[in-house]
Coordinates of C-alpha atoms in Angstrom, one line a residue:
Chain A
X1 CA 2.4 -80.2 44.9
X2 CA 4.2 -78.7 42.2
X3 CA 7.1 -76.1 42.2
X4 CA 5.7 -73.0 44.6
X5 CA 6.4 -69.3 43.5
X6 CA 9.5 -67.5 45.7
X7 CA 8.5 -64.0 47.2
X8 CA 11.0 -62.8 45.2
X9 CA 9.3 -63.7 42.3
X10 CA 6.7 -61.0 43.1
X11 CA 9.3 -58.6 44.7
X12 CA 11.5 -59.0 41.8
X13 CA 13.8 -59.5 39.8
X14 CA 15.9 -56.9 40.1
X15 CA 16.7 -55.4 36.7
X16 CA 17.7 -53.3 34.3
X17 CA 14.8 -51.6 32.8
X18 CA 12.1 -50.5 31.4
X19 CA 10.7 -53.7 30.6
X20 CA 11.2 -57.1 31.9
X21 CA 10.1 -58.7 29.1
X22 CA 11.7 -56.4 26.3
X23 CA 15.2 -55.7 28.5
X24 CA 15.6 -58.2 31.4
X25 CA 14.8 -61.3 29.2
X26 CA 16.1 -60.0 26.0
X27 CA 19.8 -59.9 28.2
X28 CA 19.4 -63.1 29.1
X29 CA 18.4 -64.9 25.7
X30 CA 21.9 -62.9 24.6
X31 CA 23.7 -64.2 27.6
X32 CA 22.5 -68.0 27.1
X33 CA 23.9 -67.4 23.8
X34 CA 26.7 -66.9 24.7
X35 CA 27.4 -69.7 26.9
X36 CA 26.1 -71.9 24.0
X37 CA 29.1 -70.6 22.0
X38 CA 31.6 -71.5 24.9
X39 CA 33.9 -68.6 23.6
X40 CA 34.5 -65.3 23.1
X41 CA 32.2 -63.9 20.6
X42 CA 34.2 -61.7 17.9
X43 CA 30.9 -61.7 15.6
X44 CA 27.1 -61.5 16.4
X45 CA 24.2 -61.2 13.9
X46 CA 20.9 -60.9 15.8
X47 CA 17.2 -61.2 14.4
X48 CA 14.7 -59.8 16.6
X49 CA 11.1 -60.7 15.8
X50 CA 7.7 -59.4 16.3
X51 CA 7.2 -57.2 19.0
X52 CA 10.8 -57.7 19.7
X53 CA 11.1 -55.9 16.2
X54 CA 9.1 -53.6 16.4
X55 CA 9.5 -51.8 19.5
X56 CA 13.1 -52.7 20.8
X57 CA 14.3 -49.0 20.5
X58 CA 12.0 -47.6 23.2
X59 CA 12.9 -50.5 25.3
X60 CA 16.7 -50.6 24.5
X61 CA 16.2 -54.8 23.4
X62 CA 19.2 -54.0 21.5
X63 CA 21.4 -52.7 24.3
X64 CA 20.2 -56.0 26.4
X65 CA 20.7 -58.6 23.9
X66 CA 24.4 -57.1 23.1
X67 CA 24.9 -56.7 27.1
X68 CA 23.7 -60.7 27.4
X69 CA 26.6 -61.6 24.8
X70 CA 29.1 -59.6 27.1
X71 CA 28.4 -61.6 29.9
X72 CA 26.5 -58.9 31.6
X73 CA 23.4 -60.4 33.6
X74 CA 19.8 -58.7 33.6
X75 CA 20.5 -56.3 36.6
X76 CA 24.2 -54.8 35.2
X77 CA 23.9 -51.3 34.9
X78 CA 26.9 -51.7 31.8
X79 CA 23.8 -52.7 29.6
X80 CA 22.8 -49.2 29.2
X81 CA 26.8 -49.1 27.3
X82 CA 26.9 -52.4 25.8
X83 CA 27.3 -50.8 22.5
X84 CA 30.2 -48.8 23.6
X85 CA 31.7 -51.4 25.4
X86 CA 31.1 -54.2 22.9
X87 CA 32.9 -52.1 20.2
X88 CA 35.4 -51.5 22.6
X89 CA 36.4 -55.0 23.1
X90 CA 36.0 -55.3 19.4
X91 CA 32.8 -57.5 18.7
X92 CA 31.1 -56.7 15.7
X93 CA 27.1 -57.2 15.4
X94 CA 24.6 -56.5 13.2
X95 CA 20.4 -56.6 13.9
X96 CA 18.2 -57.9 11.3
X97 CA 14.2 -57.1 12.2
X98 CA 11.2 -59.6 11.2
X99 CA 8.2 -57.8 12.0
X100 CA 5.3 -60.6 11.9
X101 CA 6.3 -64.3 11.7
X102 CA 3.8 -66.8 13.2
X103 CA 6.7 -69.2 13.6
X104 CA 8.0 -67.3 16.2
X105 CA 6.7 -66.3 19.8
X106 CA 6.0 -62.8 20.2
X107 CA 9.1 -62.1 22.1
X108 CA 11.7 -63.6 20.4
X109 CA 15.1 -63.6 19.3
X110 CA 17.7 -65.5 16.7
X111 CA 20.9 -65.0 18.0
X112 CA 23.9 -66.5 16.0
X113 CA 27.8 -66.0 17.4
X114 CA 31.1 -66.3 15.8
X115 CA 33.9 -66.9 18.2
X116 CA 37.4 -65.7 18.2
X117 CA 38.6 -69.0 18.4
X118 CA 36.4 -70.0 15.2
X119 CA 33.1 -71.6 17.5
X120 CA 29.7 -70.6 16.2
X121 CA 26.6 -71.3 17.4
X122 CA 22.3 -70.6 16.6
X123 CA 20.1 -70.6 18.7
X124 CA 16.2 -68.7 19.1
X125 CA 15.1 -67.8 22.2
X126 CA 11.6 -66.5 23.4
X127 CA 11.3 -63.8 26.2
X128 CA 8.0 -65.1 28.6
X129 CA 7.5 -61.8 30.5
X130 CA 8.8 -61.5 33.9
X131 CA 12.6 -61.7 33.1
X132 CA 11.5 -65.6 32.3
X133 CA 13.1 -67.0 29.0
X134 CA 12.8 -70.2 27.0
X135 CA 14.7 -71.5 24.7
X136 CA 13.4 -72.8 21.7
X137 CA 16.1 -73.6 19.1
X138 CA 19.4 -74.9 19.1
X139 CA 21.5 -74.9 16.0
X140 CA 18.6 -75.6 14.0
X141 CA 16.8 -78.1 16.9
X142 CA 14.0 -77.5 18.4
X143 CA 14.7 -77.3 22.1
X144 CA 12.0 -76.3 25.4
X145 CA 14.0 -75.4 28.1
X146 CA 14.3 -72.5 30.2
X147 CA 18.0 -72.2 31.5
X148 CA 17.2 -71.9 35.4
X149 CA 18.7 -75.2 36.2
X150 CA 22.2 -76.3 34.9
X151 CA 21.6 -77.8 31.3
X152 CA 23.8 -79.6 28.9
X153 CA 23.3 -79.2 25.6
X154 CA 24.7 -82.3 23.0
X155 CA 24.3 -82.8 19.6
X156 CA 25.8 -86.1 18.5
X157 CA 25.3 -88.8 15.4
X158 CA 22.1 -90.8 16.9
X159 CA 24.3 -94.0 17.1
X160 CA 22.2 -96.8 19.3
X161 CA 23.5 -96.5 23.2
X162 CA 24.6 -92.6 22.8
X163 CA 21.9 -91.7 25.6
X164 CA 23.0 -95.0 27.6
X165 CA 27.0 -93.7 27.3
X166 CA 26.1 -90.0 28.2
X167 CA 23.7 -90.4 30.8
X168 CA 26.3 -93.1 32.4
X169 CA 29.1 -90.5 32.1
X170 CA 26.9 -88.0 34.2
X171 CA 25.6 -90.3 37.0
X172 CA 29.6 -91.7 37.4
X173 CA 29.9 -88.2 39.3
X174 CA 27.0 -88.7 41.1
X175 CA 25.4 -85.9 39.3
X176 CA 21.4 -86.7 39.4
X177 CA 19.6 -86.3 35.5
X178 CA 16.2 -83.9 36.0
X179 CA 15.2 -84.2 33.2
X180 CA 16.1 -84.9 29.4
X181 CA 14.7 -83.9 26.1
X182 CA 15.9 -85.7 22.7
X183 CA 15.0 -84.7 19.4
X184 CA 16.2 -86.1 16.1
X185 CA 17.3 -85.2 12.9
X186 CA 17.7 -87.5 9.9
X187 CA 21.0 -88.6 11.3
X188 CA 21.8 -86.4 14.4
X189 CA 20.3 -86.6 17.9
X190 CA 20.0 -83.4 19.8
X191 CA 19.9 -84.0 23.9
X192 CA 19.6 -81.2 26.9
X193 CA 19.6 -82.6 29.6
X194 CA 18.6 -80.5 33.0
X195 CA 20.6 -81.4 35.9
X196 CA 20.6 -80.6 39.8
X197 CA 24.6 -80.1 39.9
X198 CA 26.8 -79.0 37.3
X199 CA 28.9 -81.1 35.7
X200 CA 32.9 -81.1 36.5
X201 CA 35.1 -80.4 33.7
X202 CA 36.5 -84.1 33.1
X203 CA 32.7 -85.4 33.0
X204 CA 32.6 -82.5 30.5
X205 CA 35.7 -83.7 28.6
X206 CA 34.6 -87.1 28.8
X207 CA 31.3 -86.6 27.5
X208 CA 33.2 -84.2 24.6
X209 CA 35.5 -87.6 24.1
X210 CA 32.6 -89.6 22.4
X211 CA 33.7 -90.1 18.9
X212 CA 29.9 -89.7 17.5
X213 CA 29.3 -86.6 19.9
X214 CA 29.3 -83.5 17.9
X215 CA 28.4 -80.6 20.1
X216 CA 28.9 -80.3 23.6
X217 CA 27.8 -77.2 25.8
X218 CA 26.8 -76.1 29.5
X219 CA 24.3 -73.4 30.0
X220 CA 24.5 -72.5 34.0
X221 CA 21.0 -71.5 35.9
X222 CA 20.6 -67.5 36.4
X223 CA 20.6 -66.7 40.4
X224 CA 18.3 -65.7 41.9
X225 CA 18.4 -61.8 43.5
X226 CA 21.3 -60.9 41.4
X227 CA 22.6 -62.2 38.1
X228 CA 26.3 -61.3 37.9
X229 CA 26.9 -64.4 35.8
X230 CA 30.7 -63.3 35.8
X231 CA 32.2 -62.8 39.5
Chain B
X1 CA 3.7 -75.2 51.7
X2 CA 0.9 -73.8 49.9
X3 CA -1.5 -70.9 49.8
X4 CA -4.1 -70.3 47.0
X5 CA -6.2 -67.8 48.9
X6 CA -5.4 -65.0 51.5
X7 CA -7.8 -66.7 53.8
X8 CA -5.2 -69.8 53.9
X9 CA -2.8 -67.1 55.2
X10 CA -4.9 -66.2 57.3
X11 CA -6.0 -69.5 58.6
X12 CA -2.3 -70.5 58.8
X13 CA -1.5 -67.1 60.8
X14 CA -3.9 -68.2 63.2
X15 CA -3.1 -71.9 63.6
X16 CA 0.8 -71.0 64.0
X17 CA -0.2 -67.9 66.2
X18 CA 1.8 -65.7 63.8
X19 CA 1.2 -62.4 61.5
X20 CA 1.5 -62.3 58.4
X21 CA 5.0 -61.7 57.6
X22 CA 6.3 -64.2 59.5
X23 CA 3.9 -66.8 57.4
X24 CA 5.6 -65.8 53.9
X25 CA 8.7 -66.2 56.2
X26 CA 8.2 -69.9 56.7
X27 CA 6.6 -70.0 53.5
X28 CA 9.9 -68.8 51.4
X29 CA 12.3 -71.0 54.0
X30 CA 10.4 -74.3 53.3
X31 CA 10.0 -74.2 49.8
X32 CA 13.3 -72.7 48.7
X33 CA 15.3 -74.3 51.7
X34 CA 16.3 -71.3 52.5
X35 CA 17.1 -70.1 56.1
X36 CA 15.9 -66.8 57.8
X37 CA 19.1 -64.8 57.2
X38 CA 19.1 -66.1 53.7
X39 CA 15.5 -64.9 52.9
X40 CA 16.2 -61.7 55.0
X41 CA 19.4 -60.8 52.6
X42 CA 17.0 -61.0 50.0
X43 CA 14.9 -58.6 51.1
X44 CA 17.1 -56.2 51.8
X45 CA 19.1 -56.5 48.4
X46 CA 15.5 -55.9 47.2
X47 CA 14.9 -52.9 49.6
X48 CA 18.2 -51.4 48.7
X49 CA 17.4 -51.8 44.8
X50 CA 14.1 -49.9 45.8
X51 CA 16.3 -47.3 47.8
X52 CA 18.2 -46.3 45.3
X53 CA 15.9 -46.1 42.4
X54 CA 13.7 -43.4 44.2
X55 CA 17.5 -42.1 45.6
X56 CA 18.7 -41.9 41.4
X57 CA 15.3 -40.5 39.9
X58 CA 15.1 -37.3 42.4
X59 CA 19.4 -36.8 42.3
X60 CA 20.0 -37.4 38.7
X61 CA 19.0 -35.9 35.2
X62 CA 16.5 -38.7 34.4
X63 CA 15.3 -38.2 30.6
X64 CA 14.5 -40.8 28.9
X65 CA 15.1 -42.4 25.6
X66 CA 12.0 -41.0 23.8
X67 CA 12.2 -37.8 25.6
X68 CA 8.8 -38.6 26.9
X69 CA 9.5 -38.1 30.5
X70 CA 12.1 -35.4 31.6
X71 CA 12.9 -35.3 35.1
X72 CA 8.9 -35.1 36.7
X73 CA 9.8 -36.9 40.4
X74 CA 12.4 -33.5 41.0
X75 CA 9.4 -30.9 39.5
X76 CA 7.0 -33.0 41.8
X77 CA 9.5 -33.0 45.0
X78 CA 9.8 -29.9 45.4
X79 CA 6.7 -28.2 44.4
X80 CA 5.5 -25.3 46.0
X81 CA 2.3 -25.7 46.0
X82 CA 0.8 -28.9 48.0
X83 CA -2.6 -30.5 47.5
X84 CA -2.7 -32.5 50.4
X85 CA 0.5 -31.7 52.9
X86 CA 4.2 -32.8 51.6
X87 CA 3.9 -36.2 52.5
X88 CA 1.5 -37.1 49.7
X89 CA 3.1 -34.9 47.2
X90 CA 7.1 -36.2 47.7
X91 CA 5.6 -40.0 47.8
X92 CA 3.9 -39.5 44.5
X93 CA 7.4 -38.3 43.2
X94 CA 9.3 -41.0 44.8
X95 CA 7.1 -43.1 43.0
X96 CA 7.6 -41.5 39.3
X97 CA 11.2 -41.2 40.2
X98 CA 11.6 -45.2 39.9
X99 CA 9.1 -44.6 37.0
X100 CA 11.9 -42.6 35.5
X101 CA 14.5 -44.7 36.4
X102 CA 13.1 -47.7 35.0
X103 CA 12.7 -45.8 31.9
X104 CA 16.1 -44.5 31.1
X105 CA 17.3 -48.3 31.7
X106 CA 18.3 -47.5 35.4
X107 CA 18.0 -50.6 38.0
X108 CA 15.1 -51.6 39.4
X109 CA 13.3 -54.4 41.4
X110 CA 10.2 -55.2 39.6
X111 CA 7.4 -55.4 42.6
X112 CA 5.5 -56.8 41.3
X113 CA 6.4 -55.5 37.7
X114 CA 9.0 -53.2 36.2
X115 CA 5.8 -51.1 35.0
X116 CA 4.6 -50.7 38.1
X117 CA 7.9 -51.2 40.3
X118 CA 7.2 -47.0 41.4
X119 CA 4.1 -48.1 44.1
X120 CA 6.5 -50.5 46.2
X121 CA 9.3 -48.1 46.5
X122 CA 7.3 -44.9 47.2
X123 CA 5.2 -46.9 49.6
X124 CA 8.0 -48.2 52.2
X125 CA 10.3 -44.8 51.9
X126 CA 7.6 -42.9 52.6
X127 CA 6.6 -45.1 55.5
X128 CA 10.8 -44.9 56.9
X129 CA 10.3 -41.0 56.1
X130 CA 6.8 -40.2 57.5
X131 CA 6.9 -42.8 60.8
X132 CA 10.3 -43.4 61.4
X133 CA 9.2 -47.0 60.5
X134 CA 13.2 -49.2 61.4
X135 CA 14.6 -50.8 58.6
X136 CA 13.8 -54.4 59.8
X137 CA 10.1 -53.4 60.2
X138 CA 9.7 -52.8 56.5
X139 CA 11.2 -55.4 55.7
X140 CA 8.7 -57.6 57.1
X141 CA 6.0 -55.3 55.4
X142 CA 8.1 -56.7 52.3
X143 CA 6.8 -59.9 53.3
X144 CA 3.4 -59.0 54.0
X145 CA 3.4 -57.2 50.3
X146 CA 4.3 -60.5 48.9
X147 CA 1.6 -62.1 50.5
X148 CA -0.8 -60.1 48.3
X149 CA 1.2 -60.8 45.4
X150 CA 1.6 -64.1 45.9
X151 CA -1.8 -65.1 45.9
X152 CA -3.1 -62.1 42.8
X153 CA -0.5 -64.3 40.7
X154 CA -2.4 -67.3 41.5
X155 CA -5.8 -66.0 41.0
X156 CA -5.2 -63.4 38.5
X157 CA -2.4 -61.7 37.0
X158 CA 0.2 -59.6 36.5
X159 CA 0.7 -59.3 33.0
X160 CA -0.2 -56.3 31.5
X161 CA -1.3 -58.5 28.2
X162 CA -3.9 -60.2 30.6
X163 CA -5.3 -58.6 33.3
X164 CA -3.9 -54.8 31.7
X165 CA -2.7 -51.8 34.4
X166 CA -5.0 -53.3 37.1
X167 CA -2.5 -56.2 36.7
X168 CA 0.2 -54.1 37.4
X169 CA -0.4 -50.6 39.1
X170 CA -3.5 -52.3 40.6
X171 CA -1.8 -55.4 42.3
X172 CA 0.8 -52.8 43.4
X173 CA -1.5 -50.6 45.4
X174 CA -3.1 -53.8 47.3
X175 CA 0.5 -55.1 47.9
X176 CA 1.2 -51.2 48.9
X177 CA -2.5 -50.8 51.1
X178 CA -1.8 -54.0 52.5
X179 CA 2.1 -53.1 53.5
X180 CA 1.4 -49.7 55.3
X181 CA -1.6 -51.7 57.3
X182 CA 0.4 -54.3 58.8
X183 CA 3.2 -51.6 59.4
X184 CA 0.8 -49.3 61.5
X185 CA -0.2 -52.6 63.0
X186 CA -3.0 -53.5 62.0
X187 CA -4.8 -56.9 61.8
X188 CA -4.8 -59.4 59.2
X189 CA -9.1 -58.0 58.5
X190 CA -7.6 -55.0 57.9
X191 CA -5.0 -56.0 55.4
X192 CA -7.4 -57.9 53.6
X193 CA -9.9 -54.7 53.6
X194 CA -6.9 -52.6 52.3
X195 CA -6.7 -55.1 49.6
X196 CA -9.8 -55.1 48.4
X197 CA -9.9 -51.3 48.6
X198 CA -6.9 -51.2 46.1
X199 CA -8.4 -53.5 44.1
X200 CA -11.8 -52.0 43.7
X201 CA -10.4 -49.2 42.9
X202 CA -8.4 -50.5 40.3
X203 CA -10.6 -52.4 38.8
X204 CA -10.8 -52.6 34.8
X205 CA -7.9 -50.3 34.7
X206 CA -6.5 -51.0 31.3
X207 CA -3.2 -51.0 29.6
X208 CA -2.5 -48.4 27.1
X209 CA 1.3 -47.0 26.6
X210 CA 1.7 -44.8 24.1
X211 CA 4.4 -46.3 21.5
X212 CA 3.8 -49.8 23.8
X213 CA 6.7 -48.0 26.4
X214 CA 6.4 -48.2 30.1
X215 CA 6.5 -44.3 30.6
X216 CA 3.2 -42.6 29.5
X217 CA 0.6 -43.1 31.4
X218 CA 2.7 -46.3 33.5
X219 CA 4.3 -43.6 35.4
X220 CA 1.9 -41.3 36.4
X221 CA -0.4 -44.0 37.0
X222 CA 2.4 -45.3 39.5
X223 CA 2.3 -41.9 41.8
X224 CA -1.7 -42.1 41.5
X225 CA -1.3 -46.2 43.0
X226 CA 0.5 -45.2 46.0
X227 CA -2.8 -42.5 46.6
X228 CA -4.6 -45.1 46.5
X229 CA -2.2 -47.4 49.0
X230 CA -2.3 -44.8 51.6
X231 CA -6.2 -44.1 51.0
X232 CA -7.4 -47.4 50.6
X233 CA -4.9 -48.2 54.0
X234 CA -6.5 -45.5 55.8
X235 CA -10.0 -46.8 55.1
X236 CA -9.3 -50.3 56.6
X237 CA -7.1 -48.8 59.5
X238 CA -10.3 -46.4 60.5
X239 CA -12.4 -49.9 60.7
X240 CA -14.3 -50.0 57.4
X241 CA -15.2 -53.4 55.7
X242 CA -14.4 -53.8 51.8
X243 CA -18.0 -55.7 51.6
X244 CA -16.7 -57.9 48.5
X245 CA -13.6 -59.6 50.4
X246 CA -10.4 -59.5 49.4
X247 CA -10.2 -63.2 47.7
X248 CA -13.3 -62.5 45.8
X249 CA -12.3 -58.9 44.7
X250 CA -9.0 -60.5 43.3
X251 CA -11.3 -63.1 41.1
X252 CA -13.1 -60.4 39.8
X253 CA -10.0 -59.2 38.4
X254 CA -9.1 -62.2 36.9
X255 CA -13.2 -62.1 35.3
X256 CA -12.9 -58.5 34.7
X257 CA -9.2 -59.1 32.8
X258 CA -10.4 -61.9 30.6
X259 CA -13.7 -59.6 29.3
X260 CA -11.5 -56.6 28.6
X261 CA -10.4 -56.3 25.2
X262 CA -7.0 -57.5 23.7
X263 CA -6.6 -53.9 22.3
X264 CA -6.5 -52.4 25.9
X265 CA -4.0 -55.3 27.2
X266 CA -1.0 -53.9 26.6
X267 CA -0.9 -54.3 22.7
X268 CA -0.5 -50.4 21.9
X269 CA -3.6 -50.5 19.9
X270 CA -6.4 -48.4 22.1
X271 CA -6.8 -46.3 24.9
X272 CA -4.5 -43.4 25.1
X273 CA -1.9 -45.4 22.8
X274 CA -4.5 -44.8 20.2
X275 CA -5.2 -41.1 20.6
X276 CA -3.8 -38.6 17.7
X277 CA -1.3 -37.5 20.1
X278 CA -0.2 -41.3 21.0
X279 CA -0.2 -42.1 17.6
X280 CA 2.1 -39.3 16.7
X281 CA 4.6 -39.8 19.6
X282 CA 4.8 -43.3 18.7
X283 CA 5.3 -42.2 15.0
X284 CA 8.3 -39.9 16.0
X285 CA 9.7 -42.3 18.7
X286 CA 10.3 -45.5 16.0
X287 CA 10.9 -44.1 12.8
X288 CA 12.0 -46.9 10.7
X289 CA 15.0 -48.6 11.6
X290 CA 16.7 -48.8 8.6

């Protein structure tokens, strides 16, 4: 039997509006962003493509995507100020607009961070409809996940035994693997791995510790019923 | 635990010797793990999102972004001249106040859709208002609403690009019909009839925002789905039979979606998003960016 739909997928999510493809998961692309950059983010430039270009203003994409890098989830009522507030806390941004690109899903979204403390990150994420997003590129990776379970996110030199060392450095907490997706480049492996648990922070360190690991992130799930990401 | 069909509802209602509500009960606890106070907290964060929406769009100045809606719900509420009684005429403005709401990037709970997230609302304050219906009541007709949804997801869809407004305001009506039956306490027939009243009566109902925004006609089209809730309710409460039933009026939906054209599924390109008047609007609304 697979997974079965929660009522409060139908009497849900609650959200930020009008559009829970064009606000709800346009926050929450932004928010996964931000997460990926494991900062503070002093810098964002954001392309929006498609239908994401062409109507964002009537369905204030924008204001989402900018509340998203905040740390504001899909049902914060500071979206409708993001702009304010972002400028307040001194985050600079700029939006660049593709209109039609096949390479891209209807919905979707480059977003690339600068942190205060120098981090940067890329990623593109695609907005499903429903508040559901995937993301579909990391860094220049392509990468299928969706961000409802908790997913690390490595980039390291594909040296033989890397997925051996950082699988074992998950399971020594007891920490069970979901699933994991590898993709290559000519010398670099790109891993998410979906997991039932988080990982702690010295599993994180340890993992981080691998000489021939590059990139180490942790994207947590979005709640369900409310998605305060920040308490 | 799984239902595909509201006659598997039904079957298990009868099997378990429950109603309907208490079937997406067990249904939620034993596939999320959840317990009964954890799925009931749900519900009433949901209700209180629902609430307050209609609460905001009939209180506060509600216009919106493109200036196409400006403060209707208020204009409706308190109208002096009544079609049908106040009750009809302040639950079609409840339901354009979360219309509004929704539109000026207010909070909603999308039920099943933020297009259509007015019917839901409208439907269970009205009921509080109009029967003195307890709080704990409707939020087992939350349930039973979910039912409905549940199963159109399955068999057809929400999405406006798919199945287009009878997707959305149209699976919003049943899950409205189907609520104010099992509240007046009714059967499990007559939910199902309500259903496939609302649906019927929704049927081929396209998708056609001006400017691609969920304000003209989403919002109008919201008050006139909670009409049809309390119409298509009344029908099955008075005894009638839907003829088609319910499970096969929802696959029609899913037949009718797929044959309807990809310009009226939500793509902005016909219907009323294609009038002059649409066209213009949508010309003045997105002027080039930059």
């Amino acid at each position: 039997m697979s997974e079965q739909p929660s009522i409060f997928d139908i009497l849900g999510p609650i959200m930020i509006g009008p559009s829970s493809s064009h606000t709800a998961g346009a926050s929450r692309i932004g928010y996964v962003a931000r997460q990926l950059l494991h900062d503070e983010p002093k810098k964002a430039v954001i392309t929006l493509y498609n239908s994401f270009a062409k109507t964002h203003k009537g369905h204030g994409t924008d204001k989402a995507i900018i509340g998203g890098i905040l740390g504001f989830g899909p049902d914060d009522e500071r979206i409708r100020d993001s702009h304010e507030i972002a400028r307040k806390q001194g985050l600079e941004w700029e939006f660049k607009f593709r209109g039609d690109t096949v390479r891209f899903h209807s919905n979707a979204a480059r977003v690339k961070l600068v942190g205060k403390n120098g981090g940067a990150v890329e990623i593109v994420g695609a907005s499903l409809g429903g508040g559901r997003i995937k993301i579909q590129e990391i860094e220049g990776f392509s990468v299928d996940f969706n961000a409802q379970a908790h997913t690390l996110v490595i980039i390291a030199d594909d040296v033989p035994g890397s997925i051996q060392h950082i699988s074992g450095a998950i399971a020594e907490k007891g920490v069970n693997i979901a699933n994991m997706f590898v993709s290559r480049s000519e010398t670099l492996a790109n891993m998410v791995i979906e997991l039932d648990q988080p990982v702690d922070e010295v599993t994180f360190r340890k993992v981080s510790s691998f000489p021939w690991v590059k990139f180490v992130r942790s994207v947590q799930p979005m709640m369900q019923h409310s998605s305060r990401y920040e308490k | 635990m799984e239902f595909n069909r509201l006659s598997d509802i039904v079957q298990y209602c009868t099997a378990e010797k429950k109603d309907m509500a208490q079937a997406m009960l067990d249904y939620e606890m034993r596939n999320k793990r959840l317990t009964k106070e954890q799925v009931y907290d749900g519900l009433k964060r949901v209700l209180l999102v629902m609430e307050d929406s209609v609460e905001q769009g009939l209180t506060q100045m509600v216009i919106s972004p493109s200036g196409m809606l400006n403060n209707w719900a208020k204009t409706v509420f308190v109208a002096k001249v009544e079609t049908l009684g106040s009750s009809l005429k302040k639950a079609a403005a409840r339901a354009i106040a979360v219309g509004e709401v929704n539109a000026c990037m207010g909070k909603i709970a999308a039920a099943p859709t933020a297009g259509s997230a007015g019917i839901m609302p409208a439907v269970l304050v009205t009921m509080m208002e109009e029967h003195n219906m307890p709080r704990e009541r409707i939020l087992d007709g939350l349930l039973v609403s979910s039912a409905v949804g549940l199963i159109f997801a399955k068999n057809s869809s929400f999405a406006g690009s798919e199945a287009g407004c009878m997707g959305e305001t149209g699976s919003a009506a049943a899950m409205g019909a189907a609520t104010i039956v099992y509240l007046l306490g009714g059967n499990n027939d007559q939910i199902l009839e309500a259903v496939g009243f609302a649906l019927k009566a929704s049927m081929g109902l396209v998708c056609d925002p001006v400017g691609g925004l969920v304000e003209e006609p989403c919002t109008t089209r919201n008050a006139v789905g909670v009409a049809n809730a309390f119409v298509s309710s009344q029908l099955a409460l008075a005894g009638i039979k839907s003829l088609i039933p319910a499970d096969e009026v929802i696959d029609a939906t899913k037949e009718v979606g797929d044959l309807m054209s990809p310009r009226l599924k939500e793509s902005a390109q016909g219907g009323l998003a294609n009038t002059k008047t649409g066209r213009e609007i949508q010309k003045r609304v997105f002027k080039p960016t930059s």
